[in-house]
JSON list of C-alpha atoms in Angstrom, two decimals:
[
{"chain": "A", "resi": 1, "resn": "UNK", "atom": "CA", "xyz": [0.01, 0.30, 0.37]},
{"chain": "A", "resi": 2, "resn": "UNK", "atom": "CA", "xyz": [1.43, 3.34, -1.04]},
{"chain": "A", "resi": 3, "resn": "UNK", "atom": "CA", "xyz": [1.77, 6.23, 1.55]},
{"chain": "A", "resi": 4, "resn": "UNK", "atom": "CA", "xyz": [0.83, 9.45, 0.31]},
{"chain": "A", "resi": 5, "resn": "UNK", "atom": "CA", "xyz": [3.25, 12.27, 1.57]},
{"chain": "A", "resi": 6, "resn": "UNK", "atom": "CA", "xyz": [0.14, 13.74, 3.25]},
{"chain": "A", "resi": 7, "resn": "UNK", "atom": "CA", "xyz": [-0.22, 11.23, 5.70]},
{"chain": "A", "resi": 8, "resn": "UNK", "atom": "CA", "xyz": [3.81, 11.42, 6.94]},
{"chain": "A", "resi": 9, "resn": "UNK", "atom": "CA", "xyz": [4.16, 13.16, 9.95]},
{"chain": "A", "resi": 10, "resn": "UNK", "atom": "CA", "xyz": [7.59, 13.67, 12.37]},
{"chain": "A", "resi": 11, "resn": "UNK", "atom": "CA", "xyz": [6.39, 12.95, 16.04]},
{"chain": "A", "resi": 12, "resn": "UNK", "atom": "CA", "xyz": [9.10, 14.29, 18.70]},
{"chain": "A", "resi": 13, "resn": "UNK", "atom": "CA", "xyz": [9.73, 11.15, 20.45]},
{"chain": "A", "resi": 14, "resn": "UNK", "atom": "CA", "xyz": [11.80, 12.30, 23.49]},
{"chain": "A", "resi": 15, "resn": "UNK", "atom": "CA", "xyz": [14.32, 15.23, 23.55]},
{"chain": "A", "resi": 16, "resn": "UNK", "atom": "CA", "xyz": [16.57, 14.80, 20.27]},
{"chain": "A", "resi": 17, "resn": "UNK", "atom": "CA", "xyz": [14.60, 11.93, 19.15]},
{"chain": "A", "resi": 18, "resn": "UNK", "atom": "CA", "xyz": [11.87, 11.76, 16.25]},
{"chain": "A", "resi": 19, "resn": "UNK", "atom": "CA", "xyz": [10.02, 9.31, 14.27]},
{"chain": "A", "resi": 20, "resn": "UNK", "atom": "CA", "xyz": [8.63, 9.31, 10.93]},
{"chain": "A", "resi": 21, "resn": "UNK", "atom": "CA", "xyz": [5.09, 8.16, 10.47]},
{"chain": "A", "resi": 22, "resn": "UNK", "atom": "CA", "xyz": [2.79, 7.46, 8.24]},
{"chain": "A", "resi": 23, "resn": "UNK", "atom": "CA", "xyz": [-0.15, 6.22, 9.73]},
{"chain": "A", "resi": 24, "resn": "UNK", "atom": "CA", "xyz": [-1.87, 5.67, 12.97]},
{"chain": "A", "resi": 25, "resn": "UNK", "atom": "CA", "xyz": [-0.17, 2.92, 14.39]},
{"chain": "A", "resi": 26, "resn": "UNK", "atom": "CA", "xyz": [3.43, 4.33, 13.71]},
{"chain": "A", "resi": 27, "resn": "UNK", "atom": "CA", "xyz": [2.27, 7.58, 15.66]},
{"chain": "A", "resi": 28, "resn": "UNK", "atom": "CA", "xyz": [1.08, 5.69, 18.80]},
{"chain": "A", "resi": 29, "resn": "UNK", "atom": "CA", "xyz": [4.21, 3.69, 18.57]},
{"chain": "A", "resi": 30, "resn": "UNK", "atom": "CA", "xyz": [6.07, 7.39, 18.99]},
{"chain": "A", "resi": 31, "resn": "UNK", "atom": "CA", "xyz": [3.60, 8.98, 20.89]},
{"chain": "A", "resi": 32, "resn": "UNK", "atom": "CA", "xyz": [3.61, 6.33, 23.80]},
{"chain": "A", "resi": 33, "resn": "UNK", "atom": "CA", "xyz": [7.54, 5.58, 23.72]},
{"chain": "A", "resi": 34, "resn": "UNK", "atom": "CA", "xyz": [7.83, 6.39, 27.33]},
{"chain": "A", "resi": 35, "resn": "UNK", "atom": "CA", "xyz": [4.67, 4.88, 28.62]},
{"chain": "A", "resi": 36, "resn": "UNK", "atom": "CA", "xyz": [3.96, 1.49, 26.48]},
{"chain": "A", "resi": 37, "resn": "UNK", "atom": "CA", "xyz": [6.80, -0.51, 27.96]},
{"chain": "A", "resi": 38, "resn": "UNK", "atom": "CA", "xyz": [8.59, 1.46, 30.75]},
{"chain": "A", "resi": 39, "resn": "UNK", "atom": "CA", "xyz": [10.45, -1.52, 31.35]},
{"chain": "A", "resi": 40, "resn": "UNK", "atom": "CA", "xyz": [12.19, -1.60, 28.00]},
{"chain": "A", "resi": 41, "resn": "UNK", "atom": "CA", "xyz": [13.31, 2.25, 28.31]},
{"chain": "A", "resi": 42, "resn": "UNK", "atom": "CA", "xyz": [14.23, 1.63, 31.93]},
{"chain": "A", "resi": 43, "resn": "UNK", "atom": "CA", "xyz": [16.40, -1.48, 30.69]},
{"chain": "A", "resi": 44, "resn": "UNK", "atom": "CA", "xyz": [18.12, 0.78, 28.17]},
{"chain": "A", "resi": 45, "resn": "UNK", "atom": "CA", "xyz": [18.80, 3.61, 30.72]},
{"chain": "A", "resi": 46, "resn": "UNK", "atom": "CA", "xyz": [19.86, 1.50, 33.60]},
{"chain": "A", "resi": 47, "resn": "UNK", "atom": "CA", "xyz": [21.74, -1.48, 32.27]},
{"chain": "A", "resi": 48, "resn": "UNK", "atom": "CA", "xyz": [23.45, -0.62, 29.15]},
{"chain": "A", "resi": 49, "resn": "UNK", "atom": "CA", "xyz": [26.74, 1.55, 29.25]},
{"chain": "A", "resi": 50, "resn": "UNK", "atom": "CA", "xyz": [28.60, 3.06, 26.23]},
{"chain": "A", "resi": 51, "resn": "UNK", "atom": "CA", "xyz": [30.45, 0.75, 24.16]},
{"chain": "A", "resi": 52, "resn": "UNK", "atom": "CA", "xyz": [28.44, -2.01, 24.61]},
{"chain": "A", "resi": 53, "resn": "UNK", "atom": "CA", "xyz": [26.90, -4.11, 21.87]},
{"chain": "A", "resi": 54, "resn": "UNK", "atom": "CA", "xyz": [23.03, -4.56, 21.68]},
{"chain": "A", "resi": 55, "resn": "UNK", "atom": "CA", "xyz": [21.15, -6.84, 19.32]},
{"chain": "A", "resi": 56, "resn": "UNK", "atom": "CA", "xyz": [17.56, -5.94, 18.77]},
{"chain": "A", "resi": 57, "resn": "UNK", "atom": "CA", "xyz": [15.44, -8.84, 17.67]},
{"chain": "A", "resi": 58, "resn": "UNK", "atom": "CA", "xyz": [12.23, -7.72, 15.83]},
{"chain": "A", "resi": 59, "resn": "UNK", "atom": "CA", "xyz": [13.22, -4.25, 15.65]},
{"chain": "A", "resi": 60, "resn": "UNK", "atom": "CA", "xyz": [10.02, -2.97, 13.99]},
{"chain": "A", "resi": 61, "resn": "UNK", "atom": "CA", "xyz": [10.66, 0.82, 12.92]},
{"chain": "A", "resi": 62, "resn": "UNK", "atom": "CA", "xyz": [13.59, 0.92, 15.19]},
{"chain": "A", "resi": 63, "resn": "UNK", "atom": "CA", "xyz": [12.03, 2.74, 17.85]},
{"chain": "A", "resi": 64, "resn": "UNK", "atom": "CA", "xyz": [14.19, 1.15, 20.72]},
{"chain": "A", "resi": 65, "resn": "UNK", "atom": "CA", "xyz": [17.42, 0.60, 18.91]},
{"chain": "A", "resi": 66, "resn": "UNK", "atom": "CA", "xyz": [17.70, 4.36, 17.62]},
{"chain": "A", "resi": 67, "resn": "UNK", "atom": "CA", "xyz": [16.93, 5.50, 21.30]},
{"chain": "A", "resi": 68, "resn": "UNK", "atom": "CA", "xyz": [19.87, 3.29, 22.53]},
{"chain": "A", "resi": 69, "resn": "UNK", "atom": "CA", "xyz": [21.80, 4.35, 19.46]},
{"chain": "A", "resi": 70, "resn": "UNK", "atom": "CA", "xyz": [21.21, 7.95, 20.51]},
{"chain": "A", "resi": 71, "resn": "UNK", "atom": "CA", "xyz": [22.07, 7.37, 24.06]},
{"chain": "A", "resi": 72, "resn": "UNK", "atom": "CA", "xyz": [24.97, 5.49, 23.72]},
{"chain": "A", "resi": 73, "resn": "UNK", "atom": "CA", "xyz": [26.79, 6.94, 20.46]},
{"chain": "A", "resi": 74, "resn": "UNK", "atom": "CA", "xyz": [30.04, 4.80, 20.98]},
{"chain": "A", "resi": 75, "resn": "UNK", "atom": "CA", "xyz": [27.79, 1.60, 21.00]},
{"chain": "A", "resi": 76, "resn": "UNK", "atom": "CA", "xyz": [27.16, -0.64, 18.27]},
{"chain": "A", "resi": 77, "resn": "UNK", "atom": "CA", "xyz": [23.48, -1.50, 17.34]},
{"chain": "A", "resi": 78, "resn": "UNK", "atom": "CA", "xyz": [22.51, -4.37, 15.23]},
{"chain": "A", "resi": 79, "resn": "UNK", "atom": "CA", "xyz": [18.58, -4.02, 14.28]},
{"chain": "A", "resi": 80, "resn": "UNK", "atom": "CA", "xyz": [17.19, -7.11, 12.90]},
{"chain": "A", "resi": 81, "resn": "UNK", "atom": "CA", "xyz": [13.68, -7.12, 11.01]},
{"chain": "A", "resi": 82, "resn": "UNK", "atom": "CA", "xyz": [12.29, -9.05, 8.46]},
{"chain": "A", "resi": 83, "resn": "UNK", "atom": "CA", "xyz": [9.38, -7.25, 7.27]},
{"chain": "A", "resi": 84, "resn": "UNK", "atom": "CA", "xyz": [10.02, -5.05, 4.30]},
{"chain": "A", "resi": 85, "resn": "UNK", "atom": "CA", "xyz": [8.07, -1.77, 5.24]},
{"chain": "A", "resi": 86, "resn": "UNK", "atom": "CA", "xyz": [9.24, -1.90, 8.86]},
{"chain": "A", "resi": 87, "resn": "UNK", "atom": "CA", "xyz": [12.95, -1.91, 7.80]},
{"chain": "A", "resi": 88, "resn": "UNK", "atom": "CA", "xyz": [12.42, 0.52, 5.18]},
{"chain": "A", "resi": 89, "resn": "UNK", "atom": "CA", "xyz": [11.20, 3.01, 7.84]},
{"chain": "A", "resi": 90, "resn": "UNK", "atom": "CA", "xyz": [13.72, 1.77, 10.49]},
{"chain": "A", "resi": 91, "resn": "UNK", "atom": "CA", "xyz": [16.42, 3.10, 7.77]},
{"chain": "A", "resi": 92, "resn": "UNK", "atom": "CA", "xyz": [14.51, 6.36, 7.39]},
{"chain": "A", "resi": 93, "resn": "UNK", "atom": "CA", "xyz": [14.12, 6.52, 11.14]},
{"chain": "A", "resi": 94, "resn": "UNK", "atom": "CA", "xyz": [17.96, 6.31, 11.66]},
{"chain": "A", "resi": 95, "resn": "UNK", "atom": "CA", "xyz": [18.74, 8.81, 8.86]},
{"chain": "A", "resi": 96, "resn": "UNK", "atom": "CA", "xyz": [16.26, 11.14, 10.40]},
{"chain": "A", "resi": 97, "resn": "UNK", "atom": "CA", "xyz": [18.25, 11.22, 13.59]},
{"chain": "A", "resi": 98, "resn": "UNK", "atom": "CA", "xyz": [21.70, 11.04, 12.04]},
{"chain": "A", "resi": 99, "resn": "UNK", "atom": "CA", "xyz": [22.49, 7.42, 13.99]},
{"chain": "A", "resi": 100, "resn": "UNK", "atom": "CA", "xyz": [25.92, 5.90, 12.86]},
{"chain": "A", "resi": 101, "resn": "UNK", "atom": "CA", "xyz": [26.25, 3.32, 15.33]},
{"chain": "A", "resi": 102, "resn": "UNK", "atom": "CA", "xyz": [23.31, 1.65, 13.83]},
{"chain": "A", "resi": 103, "resn": "UNK", "atom": "CA", "xyz": [23.34, -1.60, 11.64]},
{"chain": "A", "resi": 104, "resn": "UNK", "atom": "CA", "xyz": [19.73, -2.35, 9.71]},
{"chain": "A", "resi": 105, "resn": "UNK", "atom": "CA", "xyz": [19.54, -5.90, 9.10]},
{"chain": "A", "resi": 106, "resn": "UNK", "atom": "CA", "xyz": [16.79, -7.30, 6.79]},
{"chain": "A", "resi": 107, "resn": "UNK", "atom": "CA", "xyz": [16.34, -10.50, 7.88]},
{"chain": "A", "resi": 108, "resn": "UNK", "atom": "CA", "xyz": [15.11, -12.84, 9.94]},
{"chain": "A", "resi": 109, "resn": "UNK", "atom": "CA", "xyz": [16.44, -14.88, 13.21]},
{"chain": "A", "resi": 110, "resn": "UNK", "atom": "CA", "xyz": [15.50, -18.12, 14.38]},
{"chain": "A", "resi": 111, "resn": "UNK", "atom": "CA", "xyz": [16.69, -22.04, 15.11]},
{"chain": "A", "resi": 112, "resn": "UNK", "atom": "CA", "xyz": [18.25, -22.56, 11.50]},
{"chain": "A", "resi": 113, "resn": "UNK", "atom": "CA", "xyz": [19.66, -21.13, 8.53]},
{"chain": "A", "resi": 114, "resn": "UNK", "atom": "CA", "xyz": [18.27, -20.52, 5.25]},
{"chain": "A", "resi": 115, "resn": "UNK", "atom": "CA", "xyz": [15.39, -18.57, 3.14]},
{"chain": "A", "resi": 116, "resn": "UNK", "atom": "CA", "xyz": [11.99, -18.82, 4.76]},
{"chain": "A", "resi": 117, "resn": "UNK", "atom": "CA", "xyz": [8.78, -16.89, 4.34]},
{"chain": "A", "resi": 118, "resn": "UNK", "atom": "CA", "xyz": [7.41, -13.83, 6.04]},
{"chain": "A", "resi": 119, "resn": "UNK", "atom": "CA", "xyz": [3.58, -14.65, 6.75]},
{"chain": "A", "resi": 120, "resn": "UNK", "atom": "CA", "xyz": [2.17, -11.05, 6.79]},
{"chain": "A", "resi": 121, "resn": "UNK", "atom": "CA", "xyz": [-0.46, -10.43, 9.04]},
{"chain": "A", "resi": 122, "resn": "UNK", "atom": "CA", "xyz": [-0.58, -6.51, 8.96]},
{"chain": "A", "resi": 123, "resn": "UNK", "atom": "CA", "xyz": [0.35, -4.60, 5.78]},
{"chain": "A", "resi": 124, "resn": "UNK", "atom": "CA", "xyz": [0.88, -1.29, 7.62]},
{"chain": "A", "resi": 125, "resn": "UNK", "atom": "CA", "xyz": [4.12, 0.38, 8.35]},
{"chain": "A", "resi": 126, "resn": "UNK", "atom": "CA", "xyz": [5.04, -0.42, 11.97]},
{"chain": "A", "resi": 127, "resn": "UNK", "atom": "CA", "xyz": [2.92, -3.49, 12.06]},
{"chain": "A", "resi": 128, "resn": "UNK", "atom": "CA", "xyz": [3.72, -6.61, 13.86]},
{"chain": "A", "resi": 129, "resn": "UNK", "atom": "CA", "xyz": [2.51, -9.93, 14.44]},
{"chain": "A", "resi": 130, "resn": "UNK", "atom": "CA", "xyz": [3.81, -11.57, 11.06]},
{"chain": "A", "resi": 131, "resn": "UNK", "atom": "CA", "xyz": [5.50, -14.96, 11.43]},
{"chain": "A", "resi": 132, "resn": "UNK", "atom": "CA", "xyz": [8.10, -16.70, 9.84]},
{"chain": "A", "resi": 133, "resn": "UNK", "atom": "CA", "xyz": [7.92, -19.85, 8.91]},
{"chain": "A", "resi": 134, "resn": "UNK", "atom": "CA", "xyz": [4.12, -20.58, 9.27]},
{"chain": "A", "resi": 135, "resn": "UNK", "atom": "CA", "xyz": [0.98, -18.35, 9.80]},
{"chain": "A", "resi": 136, "resn": "UNK", "atom": "CA", "xyz": [0.71, -19.00, 13.41]},
{"chain": "A", "resi": 137, "resn": "UNK", "atom": "CA", "xyz": [0.23, -16.61, 16.01]},
{"chain": "A", "resi": 138, "resn": "UNK", "atom": "CA", "xyz": [1.61, -16.26, 19.64]},
{"chain": "A", "resi": 139, "resn": "UNK", "atom": "CA", "xyz": [-1.60, -17.94, 21.01]},
{"chain": "A", "resi": 140, "resn": "UNK", "atom": "CA", "xyz": [-1.39, -20.96, 18.40]},
{"chain": "A", "resi": 141, "resn": "UNK", "atom": "CA", "xyz": [-3.94, -20.03, 16.20]},
{"chain": "A", "resi": 142, "resn": "UNK", "atom": "CA", "xyz": [-3.58, -19.42, 12.16]},
{"chain": "A", "resi": 143, "resn": "UNK", "atom": "CA", "xyz": [-4.33, -15.96, 10.99]},
{"chain": "A", "resi": 144, "resn": "UNK", "atom": "CA", "xyz": [-5.04, -14.68, 7.33]},
{"chain": "A", "resi": 145, "resn": "UNK", "atom": "CA", "xyz": [-2.15, -14.15, 5.26]},
{"chain": "A", "resi": 146, "resn": "UNK", "atom": "CA", "xyz": [-2.23, -10.66, 3.45]},
{"chain": "A", "resi": 147, "resn": "UNK", "atom": "CA", "xyz": [1.22, -11.31, 1.83]},
{"chain": "A", "resi": 148, "resn": "UNK", "atom": "CA", "xyz": [4.06, -13.63, 1.60]},
{"chain": "A", "resi": 149, "resn": "UNK", "atom": "CA", "xyz": [7.77, -12.09, 1.73]},
{"chain": "A", "resi": 150, "resn": "UNK", "atom": "CA", "xyz": [11.15, -14.25, 1.57]},
{"chain": "A", "resi": 151, "resn": "UNK", "atom": "CA", "xyz": [13.43, -13.33, 3.87]},
{"chain": "A", "resi": 152, "resn": "UNK", "atom": "CA", "xyz": [17.30, -14.73, 4.83]},
{"chain": "A", "resi": 153, "resn": "UNK", "atom": "CA", "xyz": [17.12, -16.23, 8.40]},
{"chain": "A", "resi": 154, "resn": "UNK", "atom": "CA", "xyz": [20.02, -17.10, 10.57]},
{"chain": "A", "resi": 155, "resn": "UNK", "atom": "CA", "xyz": [20.65, -18.21, 14.25]},
{"chain": "A", "resi": 156, "resn": "UNK", "atom": "CA", "xyz": [22.15, -15.80, 16.57]},
{"chain": "A", "resi": 157, "resn": "UNK", "atom": "CA", "xyz": [25.23, -18.25, 17.01]},
{"chain": "A", "resi": 158, "resn": "UNK", "atom": "CA", "xyz": [25.69, -18.28, 13.07]},
{"chain": "A", "resi": 159, "resn": "UNK", "atom": "CA", "xyz": [25.25, -14.99, 12.60]},
{"chain": "A", "resi": 160, "resn": "UNK", "atom": "CA", "xyz": [28.03, -13.87, 15.53]},
{"chain": "A", "resi": 161, "resn": "UNK", "atom": "CA", "xyz": [30.38, -16.74, 14.26]},
{"chain": "A", "resi": 162, "resn": "UNK", "atom": "CA", "xyz": [30.24, -15.93, 10.48]},
{"chain": "A", "resi": 163, "resn": "UNK", "atom": "CA", "xyz": [29.44, -12.39, 9.97]},
{"chain": "A", "resi": 164, "resn": "UNK", "atom": "CA", "xyz": [32.63, -11.06, 12.20]},
{"chain": "A", "resi": 165, "resn": "UNK", "atom": "CA", "xyz": [30.55, -9.84, 14.80]},
{"chain": "A", "resi": 166, "resn": "UNK", "atom": "CA", "xyz": [31.06, -9.18, 18.81]},
{"chain": "A", "resi": 167, "resn": "UNK", "atom": "CA", "xyz": [29.21, -11.09, 21.34]},
{"chain": "A", "resi": 168, "resn": "UNK", "atom": "CA", "xyz": [26.32, -8.80, 22.04]},
{"chain": "A", "resi": 169, "resn": "UNK", "atom": "CA", "xyz": [26.29, -7.57, 25.66]},
{"chain": "A", "resi": 170, "resn": "UNK", "atom": "CA", "xyz": [22.55, -6.88, 25.59]},
{"chain": "A", "resi": 171, "resn": "UNK", "atom": "CA", "xyz": [19.88, -8.47, 23.64]},
{"chain": "A", "resi": 172, "resn": "UNK", "atom": "CA", "xyz": [15.98, -7.81, 22.99]},
{"chain": "A", "resi": 173, "resn": "UNK", "atom": "CA", "xyz": [13.52, -10.20, 21.32]},
{"chain": "A", "resi": 174, "resn": "UNK", "atom": "CA", "xyz": [10.01, -9.45, 20.71]},
{"chain": "A", "resi": 175, "resn": "UNK", "atom": "CA", "xyz": [8.78, -11.19, 17.71]},
{"chain": "A", "resi": 176, "resn": "UNK", "atom": "CA", "xyz": [5.40, -12.31, 18.99]},
{"chain": "A", "resi": 177, "resn": "UNK", "atom": "CA", "xyz": [6.00, -15.99, 18.39]},
{"chain": "A", "resi": 178, "resn": "UNK", "atom": "CA", "xyz": [8.94, -17.34, 17.23]},
{"chain": "A", "resi": 179, "resn": "UNK", "atom": "CA", "xyz": [10.85, -16.66, 20.42]},
{"chain": "A", "resi": 180, "resn": "UNK", "atom": "CA", "xyz": [11.42, -20.18, 21.27]},
{"chain": "A", "resi": 181, "resn": "UNK", "atom": "CA", "xyz": [13.04, -20.72, 18.06]},
{"chain": "A", "resi": 182, "resn": "UNK", "atom": "CA", "xyz": [15.45, -17.90, 18.46]},
{"chain": "A", "resi": 183, "resn": "UNK", "atom": "CA", "xyz": [16.71, -18.60, 21.98]},
{"chain": "A", "resi": 184, "resn": "UNK", "atom": "CA", "xyz": [17.24, -22.52, 20.82]},
{"chain": "A", "resi": 185, "resn": "UNK", "atom": "CA", "xyz": [19.54, -20.74, 18.00]},
{"chain": "A", "resi": 186, "resn": "UNK", "atom": "CA", "xyz": [21.31, -18.54, 20.42]},
{"chain": "A", "resi": 187, "resn": "UNK", "atom": "CA", "xyz": [22.56, -21.29, 23.31]},
{"chain": "A", "resi": 188, "resn": "UNK", "atom": "CA", "xyz": [26.37, -20.62, 22.59]},
{"chain": "A", "resi": 189, "resn": "UNK", "atom": "CA", "xyz": [26.02, -17.07, 22.62]},
{"chain": "A", "resi": 190, "resn": "UNK", "atom": "CA", "xyz": [23.85, -16.79, 25.81]},
{"chain": "A", "resi": 191, "resn": "UNK", "atom": "CA", "xyz": [27.03, -19.01, 27.53]},
{"chain": "A", "resi": 192, "resn": "UNK", "atom": "CA", "xyz": [29.27, -16.23, 26.65]},
{"chain": "A", "resi": 193, "resn": "UNK", "atom": "CA", "xyz": [30.33, -14.20, 29.89]},
{"chain": "A", "resi": 194, "resn": "UNK", "atom": "CA", "xyz": [29.78, -11.11, 27.81]},
{"chain": "A", "resi": 195, "resn": "UNK", "atom": "CA", "xyz": [26.25, -11.17, 27.23]},
{"chain": "A", "resi": 196, "resn": "UNK", "atom": "CA", "xyz": [25.07, -9.47, 30.33]},
{"chain": "A", "resi": 197, "resn": "UNK", "atom": "CA", "xyz": [20.83, -9.17, 29.75]},
{"chain": "A", "resi": 198, "resn": "UNK", "atom": "CA", "xyz": [18.28, -10.51, 27.90]},
{"chain": "A", "resi": 199, "resn": "UNK", "atom": "CA", "xyz": [15.07, -8.57, 27.49]},
{"chain": "A", "resi": 200, "resn": "UNK", "atom": "CA", "xyz": [12.16, -11.02, 26.08]},
{"chain": "A", "resi": 201, "resn": "UNK", "atom": "CA", "xyz": [8.91, -10.65, 25.36]},
{"chain": "A", "resi": 202, "resn": "UNK", "atom": "CA", "xyz": [7.24, -14.27, 26.05]},
{"chain": "A", "resi": 203, "resn": "UNK", "atom": "CA", "xyz": [3.68, -15.80, 26.11]},
{"chain": "A", "resi": 204, "resn": "UNK", "atom": "CA", "xyz": [3.09, -16.99, 29.56]},
{"chain": "A", "resi": 205, "resn": "UNK", "atom": "CA", "xyz": [0.53, -19.66, 28.05]},
{"chain": "A", "resi": 206, "resn": "UNK", "atom": "CA", "xyz": [2.82, -21.19, 25.75]},
{"chain": "A", "resi": 207, "resn": "UNK", "atom": "CA", "xyz": [3.59, -24.71, 26.25]},
{"chain": "A", "resi": 208, "resn": "UNK", "atom": "CA", "xyz": [7.44, -24.19, 26.23]},
{"chain": "A", "resi": 209, "resn": "UNK", "atom": "CA", "xyz": [7.65, -21.13, 28.24]},
{"chain": "A", "resi": 210, "resn": "UNK", "atom": "CA", "xyz": [9.43, -23.33, 31.38]},
{"chain": "A", "resi": 211, "resn": "UNK", "atom": "CA", "xyz": [11.83, -24.88, 28.86]},
{"chain": "A", "resi": 212, "resn": "UNK", "atom": "CA", "xyz": [12.92, -21.45, 27.65]},
{"chain": "A", "resi": 213, "resn": "UNK", "atom": "CA", "xyz": [13.10, -20.24, 31.15]},
{"chain": "A", "resi": 214, "resn": "UNK", "atom": "CA", "xyz": [15.45, -23.04, 32.10]},
{"chain": "A", "resi": 215, "resn": "UNK", "atom": "CA", "xyz": [17.70, -22.31, 28.90]},
{"chain": "A", "resi": 216, "resn": "UNK", "atom": "CA", "xyz": [18.48, -18.87, 30.65]},
{"chain": "A", "resi": 217, "resn": "UNK", "atom": "CA", "xyz": [18.57, -20.46, 34.18]},
{"chain": "A", "resi": 218, "resn": "UNK", "atom": "CA", "xyz": [21.31, -23.21, 32.76]},
{"chain": "A", "resi": 219, "resn": "UNK", "atom": "CA", "xyz": [23.53, -20.25, 31.15]},
{"chain": "A", "resi": 220, "resn": "UNK", "atom": "CA", "xyz": [23.81, -18.58, 34.26]},
{"chain": "A", "resi": 221, "resn": "UNK", "atom": "CA", "xyz": [20.75, -15.94, 34.21]},
{"chain": "A", "resi": 222, "resn": "UNK", "atom": "CA", "xyz": [18.33, -14.93, 36.54]},
{"chain": "A", "resi": 223, "resn": "UNK", "atom": "CA", "xyz": [14.87, -13.46, 35.93]},
{"chain": "A", "resi": 224, "resn": "UNK", "atom": "CA", "xyz": [14.49, -11.80, 39.08]},
{"chain": "A", "resi": 225, "resn": "UNK", "atom": "CA", "xyz": [15.58, -8.25, 38.42]},
{"chain": "A", "resi": 226, "resn": "UNK", "atom": "CA", "xyz": [14.08, -5.32, 40.03]},
{"chain": "A", "resi": 227, "resn": "UNK", "atom": "CA", "xyz": [13.19, -4.05, 36.77]},
{"chain": "A", "resi": 228, "resn": "UNK", "atom": "CA", "xyz": [10.78, -6.84, 36.36]},
{"chain": "A", "resi": 229, "resn": "UNK", "atom": "CA", "xyz": [8.73, -5.83, 39.24]},
{"chain": "A", "resi": 230, "resn": "UNK", "atom": "CA", "xyz": [8.40, -1.77, 38.23]},
{"chain": "A", "resi": 231, "resn": "UNK", "atom": "CA", "xyz": [5.23, -0.57, 39.41]},
{"chain": "A", "resi": 232, "resn": "UNK", "atom": "CA", "xyz": [4.27, 1.00, 35.82]},
{"chain": "A", "resi": 233, "resn": "UNK", "atom": "CA", "xyz": [5.26, -2.62, 34.11]},
{"chain": "A", "resi": 234, "resn": "UNK", "atom": "CA", "xyz": [3.85, -3.03, 30.75]},
{"chain": "A", "resi": 235, "resn": "UNK", "atom": "CA", "xyz": [2.24, -6.38, 32.47]},
{"chain": "A", "resi": 236, "resn": "UNK", "atom": "CA", "xyz": [-0.29, -3.84, 34.12]},
{"chain": "A", "resi": 237, "resn": "UNK", "atom": "CA", "xyz": [-1.31, -2.28, 31.33]},
{"chain": "A", "resi": 238, "resn": "UNK", "atom": "CA", "xyz": [-2.23, -5.59, 29.37]},
{"chain": "A", "resi": 239, "resn": "UNK", "atom": "CA", "xyz": [-4.34, -6.81, 32.17]},
{"chain": "A", "resi": 240, "resn": "UNK", "atom": "CA", "xyz": [-7.59, -7.45, 30.69]},
{"chain": "A", "resi": 241, "resn": "UNK", "atom": "CA", "xyz": [-6.86, -7.16, 27.02]},
{"chain": "A", "resi": 242, "resn": "UNK", "atom": "CA", "xyz": [-6.27, -10.07, 24.63]},
{"chain": "A", "resi": 243, "resn": "UNK", "atom": "CA", "xyz": [-2.33, -9.56, 25.16]},
{"chain": "A", "resi": 244, "resn": "UNK", "atom": "CA", "xyz": [-2.45, -9.94, 29.26]},
{"chain": "A", "resi": 245, "resn": "UNK", "atom": "CA", "xyz": [-0.23, -12.76, 28.70]},
{"chain": "A", "resi": 246, "resn": "UNK", "atom": "CA", "xyz": [2.51, -11.46, 27.00]},
{"chain": "A", "resi": 247, "resn": "UNK", "atom": "CA", "xyz": [4.99, -10.48, 29.35]},
{"chain": "A", "resi": 248, "resn": "UNK", "atom": "CA", "xyz": [8.65, -9.08, 28.94]},
{"chain": "A", "resi": 249, "resn": "UNK", "atom": "CA", "xyz": [11.02, -10.57, 31.20]},
{"chain": "A", "resi": 250, "resn": "UNK", "atom": "CA", "xyz": [14.74, -9.41, 31.64]},
{"chain": "A", "resi": 251, "resn": "UNK", "atom": "CA", "xyz": [17.12, -12.03, 32.46]},
{"chain": "A", "resi": 252, "resn": "UNK", "atom": "CA", "xyz": [20.26, -10.84, 33.66]},
{"chain": "A", "resi": 253, "resn": "UNK", "atom": "CA", "xyz": [23.40, -12.87, 34.56]},
{"chain": "A", "resi": 254, "resn": "UNK", "atom": "CA", "xyz": [24.26, -13.84, 37.98]}
]
């Protein structure tokens, strides 16, 4: 769907940070940056340090990756996004903010290497919920496919090993469904002491939730950081909604 110039609007997100928006969804993301997921912003603000490496898996239009890149200009950011419209706006947003320390990557991450289909659920810029490999959402339900895109896919372990990329200090995973596949493809990376924290949006109802939690525990992480208990944590906003079983959990190195 083409976007007319009249629909485009630049929204001030925070001091020195703005985003290009082309629809109500992108404007919502920009306008609620500080309130939608306070724990994610606090995670970036308190656990990151300049000079570190950050992987944003499921970066959408770059809202958190660009914020981190601006806040920590000597750090290196890798933003992974498999939906073409989103990666295009991610690149535009990086340019809009003059970001030089962010690498936008049009690809997916999973538990294997190859080329897979992305089954598009929502065709808007800034949309989420599309899945790699099948048209099954995070609740295990099939959804109507509006489009299909072929995307390169790698494991995190393969990406780090073959692309001459440093092991990340921090990782964010927000993919609305295949987080289990991604985590199974990064066990070697998780074992590296350099990885200090991982923020992952999980489905508490998922059959493999406890298995995924044990992968982190076995790698030396814990899930009792104070950021998981913020009074304005997004779990409170989600109560009583269709996404109340989705929760951001921050795993930190012991």
